[in-house]
Amino acid sequence: MFIQIEPTSEIPIYTQLANQLIELIASGTIKPSEALPSVRSLAADLGVNMHTVNKAYHELEKKNIIEIIPKSGAVINSISPKGPSDMQLDLIKLHLKPLIAESIVYGMDKEQILSITSSIISEITEG
Amino acid sequence: MFIQIEPTSEIPIYTQLANQLIELIASGTIKPSEALPSVRSLAADLGVNMHTVNKAYHELEKKNIIEIIPKSGAVINSISPKGPSDMQLDLIKLHLKPLIAESIVYGMDKEQILSITSSIISEITEG
DNA sequence: ATCCTGTTATAATGACATTAGAACAGAATG
DNA sequence: CATTCTGTTCTAATGTCATTATAACAGGAT
């Protein structure tokens, strides 16, 4: 599993883990219907506690990105062809807005913001 | 001051405050060289502790968005016409990436992501 | 001189993140 | 069928963070 944790980061370990798993799914490195490693094995790999990995998995389940099958394991959900649900879209916008406002305050204009957004998309999907 | 705090949010109060101040600056509602309210008066307005407002102001100072003049008050910095510094840009990208990856996992394509980004920019600058 | 300002210090509280250890029950595998 | 692996649940300790509460200090504004 291609994951790297920064223990000293201000970002919680379980969030780092969830984010990196999301990126791996977005990039196609791991695909829908694939099983994620068990919480115990991944925890051992990363040198963190089992409960921390468990928490990351449950964050992804809340977002409907994976499905946790009790007593069995976690599986990546298929990407909805209908796009995000209203709730998902609202949350994305809620978190996107302050970042965009900050970019504007830094002197970026619409073109620049769309440009770096575009480059990040390429980075994820082609990287 | 046109600020609303949600005490029960999972987002820390000082972050909510900093974010909303950034949006007010981005929208032009409050402008460079204008003074922010004193930490004591704004805290009283919002019904929160002085230290919480103080923390928000120092967050904005770290980002070079305001200047805190010791024993005097806080003033909004001018928007750099040169755009963001490398450090500012890196931080923006760092926080933008997981959101964009999440959007992709939700089934959004490049056009949709650029479209909501664009609409948020309009919302901030024209709202 | 008085009031307002940000600064600093200390302290208490509750919540959160992380780790640890243990026990349970269902699934998978031999 | 027995063993192993799985996620689940519980308790508990630790450290850090967010928030509030006081209080006192010194420079700026009036």
CSV table of C-alpha atoms (C1' of nucleotides) in Angstrom, one decimal:
chain,number,residue,atom,x,y,z
A,1,MET,CA,0.0,0.0,0.0
A,2,PHE,CA,1.5,3.3,-1.1
A,3,ILE,CA,0.8,5.5,1.9
A,4,GLN,CA,3.0,7.7,3.9
A,5,ILE,CA,2.0,9.2,7.3
A,6,GLU,CA,3.6,12.2,8.8
A,7,PRO,CA,3.3,11.7,12.5
A,8,THR,CA,4.2,15.3,13.4
A,9,SER,CA,1.7,16.9,11.0
A,10,GLU,CA,-1.0,19.1,12.4
A,11,ILE,CA,-3.4,17.0,10.3
A,12,PRO,CA,-4.7,14.0,12.3
A,13,ILE,CA,-3.3,10.6,11.2
A,14,TYR,CA,-6.7,9.2,10.4
A,15,THR,CA,-7.4,12.2,8.2
A,16,GLN,CA,-4.1,11.8,6.4
A,17,LEU,CA,-4.9,8.2,5.8
A,18,ALA,CA,-8.4,8.9,4.6
A,19,ASN,CA,-7.2,11.6,2.2
A,20,GLN,CA,-4.5,9.4,0.7
A,21,LEU,CA,-6.9,6.5,0.2
A,22,ILE,CA,-9.3,9.0,-1.5
A,23,GLU,CA,-6.4,10.1,-3.8
A,24,LEU,CA,-5.5,6.5,-4.6
A,25,ILE,CA,-9.1,5.8,-5.6
A,26,ALA,CA,-9.4,9.0,-7.6
A,27,SER,CA,-6.2,8.2,-9.5
A,28,GLY,CA,-7.5,4.6,-10.2
A,29,THR,CA,-4.6,3.1,-8.4
A,30,ILE,CA,-7.1,1.1,-6.4
A,31,LYS,CA,-10.5,0.4,-7.9
A,32,PRO,CA,-14.1,-0.2,-7.0
A,33,SER,CA,-14.9,-3.6,-5.6
A,34,GLU,CA,-11.3,-4.0,-4.5
A,35,ALA,CA,-10.8,-4.8,-0.8
A,36,LEU,CA,-8.8,-2.6,1.4
A,37,PRO,CA,-6.2,-4.1,3.7
A,38,SER,CA,-7.5,-5.2,7.1
A,39,VAL,CA,-7.2,-2.5,9.9
A,40,ARG,CA,-4.7,-4.7,11.7
A,41,SER,CA,-2.4,-5.2,8.8
A,42,LEU,CA,-2.5,-1.7,7.5
A,43,ALA,CA,-1.9,-0.4,11.1
A,44,ALA,CA,1.1,-2.7,11.3
A,45,ASP,CA,2.4,-1.5,7.9
A,46,LEU,CA,2.1,2.2,8.9
A,47,GLY,CA,3.2,1.8,12.5
A,48,VAL,CA,0.1,3.2,13.9
A,49,ASN,CA,-2.7,1.9,16.1
A,50,MET,CA,-5.4,-0.3,14.8
A,51,HIS,CA,-8.1,2.1,16.1
A,52,THR,CA,-6.6,4.9,14.1
A,53,VAL,CA,-7.0,3.0,10.8
A,54,ASN,CA,-10.4,1.9,11.9
A,55,LYS,CA,-11.4,5.5,12.4
A,56,ALA,CA,-10.1,6.4,8.9
A,57,TYR,CA,-12.2,3.6,7.3
A,58,HIS,CA,-15.3,4.8,9.1
A,59,GLU,CA,-14.7,8.3,7.9
A,60,LEU,CA,-14.6,6.9,4.3
A,61,GLU,CA,-17.8,4.9,5.0
A,62,LYS,CA,-19.6,8.1,6.2
A,63,LYS,CA,-18.7,9.6,2.9
A,64,ASN,CA,-20.0,6.6,1.1
A,65,ILE,CA,-16.6,6.0,-0.5
A,66,ILE,CA,-16.2,2.5,0.9
A,67,GLU,CA,-18.4,-0.1,2.4
A,68,ILE,CA,-17.5,-1.9,5.6
A,69,ILE,CA,-18.8,-5.4,5.7
A,70,PRO,CA,-19.1,-6.5,9.4
A,71,LYS,CA,-16.7,-9.3,10.3
A,72,SER,CA,-15.3,-9.4,6.8
A,73,GLY,CA,-13.6,-6.2,5.6
A,74,ALA,CA,-13.8,-3.0,3.7
A,75,VAL,CA,-14.5,-2.7,0.0
A,76,ILE,CA,-14.3,0.3,-2.3
A,77,ASN,CA,-17.7,1.5,-3.6
A,78,SER,CA,-18.3,2.1,-7.3
A,79,ILE,CA,-18.1,5.7,-8.4
A,80,SER,CA,-21.6,7.0,-9.0
A,81,PRO,CA,-22.1,7.9,-12.7
A,82,LYS,CA,-24.8,10.4,-11.5
A,83,GLY,CA,-22.2,12.5,-9.8
A,84,PRO,CA,-22.2,13.7,-6.1
A,85,SER,CA,-25.3,13.7,-4.0
A,86,ASP,CA,-26.7,17.1,-2.9
A,87,MET,CA,-25.2,16.5,0.6
A,88,GLN,CA,-21.8,15.6,-0.9
A,89,LEU,CA,-21.8,18.6,-3.1
A,90,ASP,CA,-22.8,20.9,-0.3
A,91,LEU,CA,-19.9,19.7,1.9
A,92,ILE,CA,-17.4,20.0,-1.0
A,93,LYS,CA,-18.6,23.6,-1.5
A,94,LEU,CA,-18.5,24.4,2.2
A,95,HIS,CA,-14.9,23.4,2.4
A,96,LEU,CA,-13.9,24.9,-1.0
A,97,LYS,CA,-15.2,28.3,-0.3
A,98,PRO,CA,-12.8,29.5,2.4
A,99,LEU,CA,-9.8,28.2,0.3
A,100,ILE,CA,-11.0,30.1,-2.7
A,101,ALA,CA,-11.7,33.3,-0.7
A,102,GLU,CA,-8.1,33.0,0.7
A,103,SER,CA,-6.8,32.6,-2.9
A,104,ILE,CA,-8.6,35.8,-3.9
A,105,VAL,CA,-7.1,37.7,-0.9
A,106,TYR,CA,-3.7,36.6,-2.0
A,107,GLY,CA,-4.3,38.4,-5.3
A,108,MET,CA,-5.2,35.5,-7.5
A,109,ASP,CA,-7.9,36.1,-10.2
A,110,LYS,CA,-10.4,33.8,-11.6
A,111,GLU,CA,-8.2,32.5,-14.3
A,112,GLN,CA,-5.4,31.7,-12.0
A,113,ILE,CA,-7.6,29.8,-9.5
A,114,LEU,CA,-9.2,27.8,-12.3
A,115,SER,CA,-5.7,27.1,-13.7
A,116,ILE,CA,-4.3,25.6,-10.5
A,117,THR,CA,-7.5,23.7,-10.0
A,118,SER,CA,-7.1,22.2,-13.4
A,119,SER,CA,-3.5,21.4,-12.8
A,120,ILE,CA,-4.3,19.6,-9.5
A,121,ILE,CA,-7.0,17.5,-11.3
A,122,SER,CA,-4.4,16.5,-13.9
A,123,GLU,CA,-1.9,15.7,-11.2
A,124,ILE,CA,-4.4,13.3,-9.6
A,125,THR,CA,-5.7,11.6,-12.6
A,126,GLU,CA,-2.5,11.4,-14.6
A,127,GLY,CA,0.0,11.4,-11.8
B,1,MET,CA,-19.6,43.3,11.7
B,2,PHE,CA,-21.4,40.7,9.6
B,3,ILE,CA,-20.2,37.5,11.2
B,4,GLN,CA,-22.1,34.5,12.4
B,5,ILE,CA,-20.5,31.8,14.6
B,6,GLU,CA,-21.9,28.3,15.0
B,7,PRO,CA,-20.8,27.2,18.4
B,8,THR,CA,-21.7,23.6,17.8
B,9,SER,CA,-19.8,23.3,14.5
B,10,GLU,CA,-16.9,20.9,14.3
B,11,ILE,CA,-14.9,23.8,12.9
B,12,PRO,CA,-13.1,25.7,15.7
B,13,ILE,CA,-14.6,29.1,16.4
B,14,TYR,CA,-11.3,30.9,15.7
B,15,THR,CA,-11.2,29.2,12.3
B,16,GLN,CA,-14.8,30.1,11.5
B,17,LEU,CA,-14.0,33.7,12.4
B,18,ALA,CA,-10.8,33.8,10.3
B,19,ASN,CA,-12.6,32.2,7.4
B,20,GLN,CA,-15.4,34.7,7.5
B,21,LEU,CA,-13.0,37.7,7.8
B,22,ILE,CA,-11.2,36.4,4.8
B,23,GLU,CA,-14.4,36.2,2.8
B,24,LEU,CA,-15.3,39.7,3.8
B,25,ILE,CA,-12.0,40.9,2.6
B,26,ALA,CA,-12.2,38.8,-0.6
B,27,SER,CA,-15.6,40.3,-1.3
B,28,GLY,CA,-14.5,43.8,-0.7
B,29,THR,CA,-16.9,44.4,2.1
B,30,ILE,CA,-14.0,45.4,4.2
B,31,LYS,CA,-10.9,46.9,2.5
B,32,PRO,CA,-7.2,47.2,2.9
B,33,SER,CA,-6.0,49.7,5.4
B,34,GLU,CA,-9.3,49.4,7.3
B,35,ALA,CA,-9.1,48.6,11.0
B,36,LEU,CA,-10.6,45.5,12.4
B,37,PRO,CA,-12.7,45.8,15.6
B,38,SER,CA,-10.8,45.3,18.8
B,39,VAL,CA,-10.5,41.8,20.1
B,40,ARG,CA,-12.6,42.8,23.1
B,41,SER,CA,-15.4,44.4,21.2
B,42,LEU,CA,-15.7,41.7,18.6
B,43,ALA,CA,-15.6,39.0,21.3
B,44,ALA,CA,-18.4,40.8,23.1
B,45,ASP,CA,-20.4,41.1,19.8
B,46,LEU,CA,-20.0,37.4,19.0
B,47,GLY,CA,-20.4,36.2,22.6
B,48,VAL,CA,-17.1,34.4,22.6
B,49,ASN,CA,-13.9,34.8,24.6
B,50,MET,CA,-11.4,37.6,23.8
B,51,HIS,CA,-8.6,35.0,23.4
B,52,THR,CA,-10.6,33.2,20.7
B,53,VAL,CA,-10.8,36.4,18.7
B,54,ASN,CA,-7.2,37.1,19.4
B,55,LYS,CA,-6.2,33.7,18.1
B,56,ALA,CA,-8.2,34.3,14.9
B,57,TYR,CA,-6.4,37.6,14.3
B,58,HIS,CA,-3.0,35.9,14.8
B,59,GLU,CA,-4.0,33.2,12.3
B,60,LEU,CA,-4.7,36.0,9.8
B,61,GLU,CA,-1.4,37.7,10.6
B,62,LYS,CA,0.5,34.4,10.0
B,63,LYS,CA,-1.0,34.4,6.5
B,64,ASN,CA,0.0,38.0,6.0
B,65,ILE,CA,-3.6,39.0,5.5
B,66,ILE,CA,-3.7,41.5,8.4
B,67,GLU,CA,-1.1,43.4,10.4
B,68,ILE,CA,-1.4,43.6,14.1
B,69,ILE,CA,0.1,46.8,15.5
B,70,PRO,CA,1.1,46.2,19.1
B,71,LYS,CA,-0.9,48.2,21.6
B,72,SER,CA,-3.0,49.7,18.8
B,73,GLY,CA,-5.1,47.3,16.7
B,74,ALA,CA,-5.3,45.2,13.6
B,75,VAL,CA,-5.3,46.5,10.0
B,76,ILE,CA,-6.1,44.8,6.8
B,77,ASN,CA,-3.1,44.5,4.5
B,78,SER,CA,-3.2,45.5,0.8
B,79,ILE,CA,-3.8,42.7,-1.7
B,80,SER,CA,-0.5,41.9,-3.4
B,81,PRO,CA,-0.7,42.6,-7.1
B,82,LYS,CA,2.0,40.0,-7.6
B,83,GLY,CA,-0.3,37.3,-6.5
B,84,PRO,CA,0.5,34.7,-3.9
B,85,SER,CA,3.9,33.9,-2.6
B,86,ASP,CA,5.3,30.4,-3.2
B,87,MET,CA,4.5,29.4,0.3
B,88,GLN,CA,1.0,30.7,0.1
B,89,LEU,CA,0.4,28.9,-3.2
B,90,ASP,CA,1.9,25.6,-1.8
B,91,LEU,CA,-0.5,25.7,1.2
B,92,ILE,CA,-3.5,26.4,-1.0
B,93,LYS,CA,-2.6,23.5,-3.2
B,94,LEU,CA,-2.0,21.2,-0.2
B,95,HIS,CA,-5.5,21.9,1.1
B,96,LEU,CA,-7.1,21.9,-2.3
B,97,LYS,CA,-5.8,18.5,-3.4
B,98,PRO,CA,-7.8,16.3,-1.1
B,99,LEU,CA,-11.0,18.2,-1.8
B,100,ILE,CA,-10.5,17.8,-5.5
B,101,ALA,CA,-9.7,14.1,-5.1
B,102,GLU,CA,-12.9,13.6,-3.1
B,103,SER,CA,-14.9,15.4,-5.9
B,104,ILE,CA,-13.5,13.0,-8.5
B,105,VAL,CA,-14.4,10.0,-6.3
B,106,TYR,CA,-17.9,11.4,-6.1
B,107,GLY,CA,-18.0,11.1,-9.9
B,108,MET,CA,-17.4,14.7,-10.9
B,109,ASP,CA,-15.4,15.3,-14.0
B,110,LYS,CA,-13.0,18.2,-14.8
B,111,GLU,CA,-15.7,20.4,-16.2
B,112,GLN,CA,-18.0,20.0,-13.2
B,113,ILE,CA,-15.2,20.8,-10.8
B,114,LEU,CA,-14.2,23.9,-12.7
B,115,SER,CA,-17.8,24.9,-12.9
B,116,ILE,CA,-18.5,24.8,-9.2
B,117,THR,CA,-15.1,26.5,-8.5
B,118,SER,CA,-16.2,29.2,-10.9
B,119,SER,CA,-19.6,29.6,-9.3
B,120,ILE,CA,-18.0,29.9,-5.8
B,121,ILE,CA,-15.7,32.6,-7.1
B,122,SER,CA,-18.7,34.5,-8.4
B,123,GLU,CA,-20.5,34.0,-5.2
B,124,ILE,CA,-17.7,35.5,-3.2
B,125,THR,CA,-16.9,38.5,-5.5
B,126,GLU,CA,-20.4,39.3,-6.5
B,127,GLY,CA,-22.4,38.1,-3.6
C,1,DA,C1',-5.3,61.5,33.6
C,2,DT,C1',-8.5,58.1,31.9
C,3,DC,C1',-9.9,54.7,28.9
C,4,DC,C1',-9.0,51.4,25.3
C,5,DT,C1',-5.6,48.7,23.1
C,6,DG,C1',-3.0,44.3,22.5
C,7,DT,C1',0.1,41.3,25.5
C,8,DT,C1',1.0,37.9,28.7
C,9,DA,C1',0.4,34.5,32.4
C,10,DT,C1',-2.1,31.1,34.9
C,11,DA,C1',-5.7,27.9,35.3
C,12,DA,C1',-9.7,25.1,34.8
C,13,DT,C1',-12.6,22.6,31.7
C,14,DG,C1',-14.1,19.6,28.1
C,15,DA,C1',-13.2,17.5,23.8
C,16,DC,C1',-10.2,15.1,20.7
C,17,DA,C1',-6.3,12.0,18.9
C,18,DT,C1',-3.6,8.3,19.9
C,19,DT,C1',-2.1,4.4,21.9
C,20,DA,C1',-2.8,0.1,24.6
C,21,DG,C1',-4.9,-4.2,26.0
C,22,DA,C1',-8.4,-7.3,26.1
C,23,DA,C1',-12.4,-10.0,24.9
C,24,DC,C1',-16.2,-11.3,21.6
C,25,DA,C1',-18.4,-13.3,17.5
C,26,DG,C1',-18.8,-14.0,12.7
C,27,DA,C1',-16.2,-15.2,8.2
C,28,DA,C1',-12.6,-17.6,5.8
C,29,DT,C1',-9.6,-21.3,5.3
C,30,DG,C1',-7.4,-25.4,6.1
D,1,DC,C1',-14.3,-29.0,12.7
D,2,DA,C1',-10.5,-26.2,14.5
D,3,DT,C1',-7.7,-22.4,13.6
D,4,DT,C1',-7.0,-18.0,12.1
D,5,DC,C1',-8.4,-13.5,10.7
D,6,DT,C1',-11.9,-10.2,10.6
D,7,DG,C1',-14.3,-6.0,12.5
D,8,DT,C1',-16.6,-4.7,17.0
D,9,DT,C1',-16.7,-3.2,21.5
D,10,DC,C1',-15.0,-1.8,26.0
D,11,DT,C1',-12.0,0.4,29.3
D,12,DA,C1',-8.3,3.3,30.1
D,13,DA,C1',-4.3,6.2,30.0
D,14,DT,C1',-1.9,10.0,27.8
D,15,DG,C1',-1.1,14.3,25.6
D,16,DT,C1',-2.8,18.0,23.0
D,17,DC,C1',-6.1,21.5,21.6
D,18,DA,C1',-10.1,24.8,22.0
D,19,DT,C1',-12.5,27.6,25.0
D,20,DT,C1',-13.4,30.2,28.9
D,21,DA,C1',-12.1,32.8,32.9
D,22,DT,C1',-9.3,36.1,35.6
D,23,DA,C1',-5.9,39.2,36.2
D,24,DA,C1',-2.3,42.4,35.6
D,25,DC,C1',0.8,45.3,32.5
D,26,DA,C1',2.2,49.0,29.3
D,27,DG,C1',1.7,51.7,25.2
D,28,DG,C1',-1.8,54.6,22.3
D,29,DA,C1',-5.8,57.6,22.0
D,30,DT,C1',-8.6,61.1,23.6
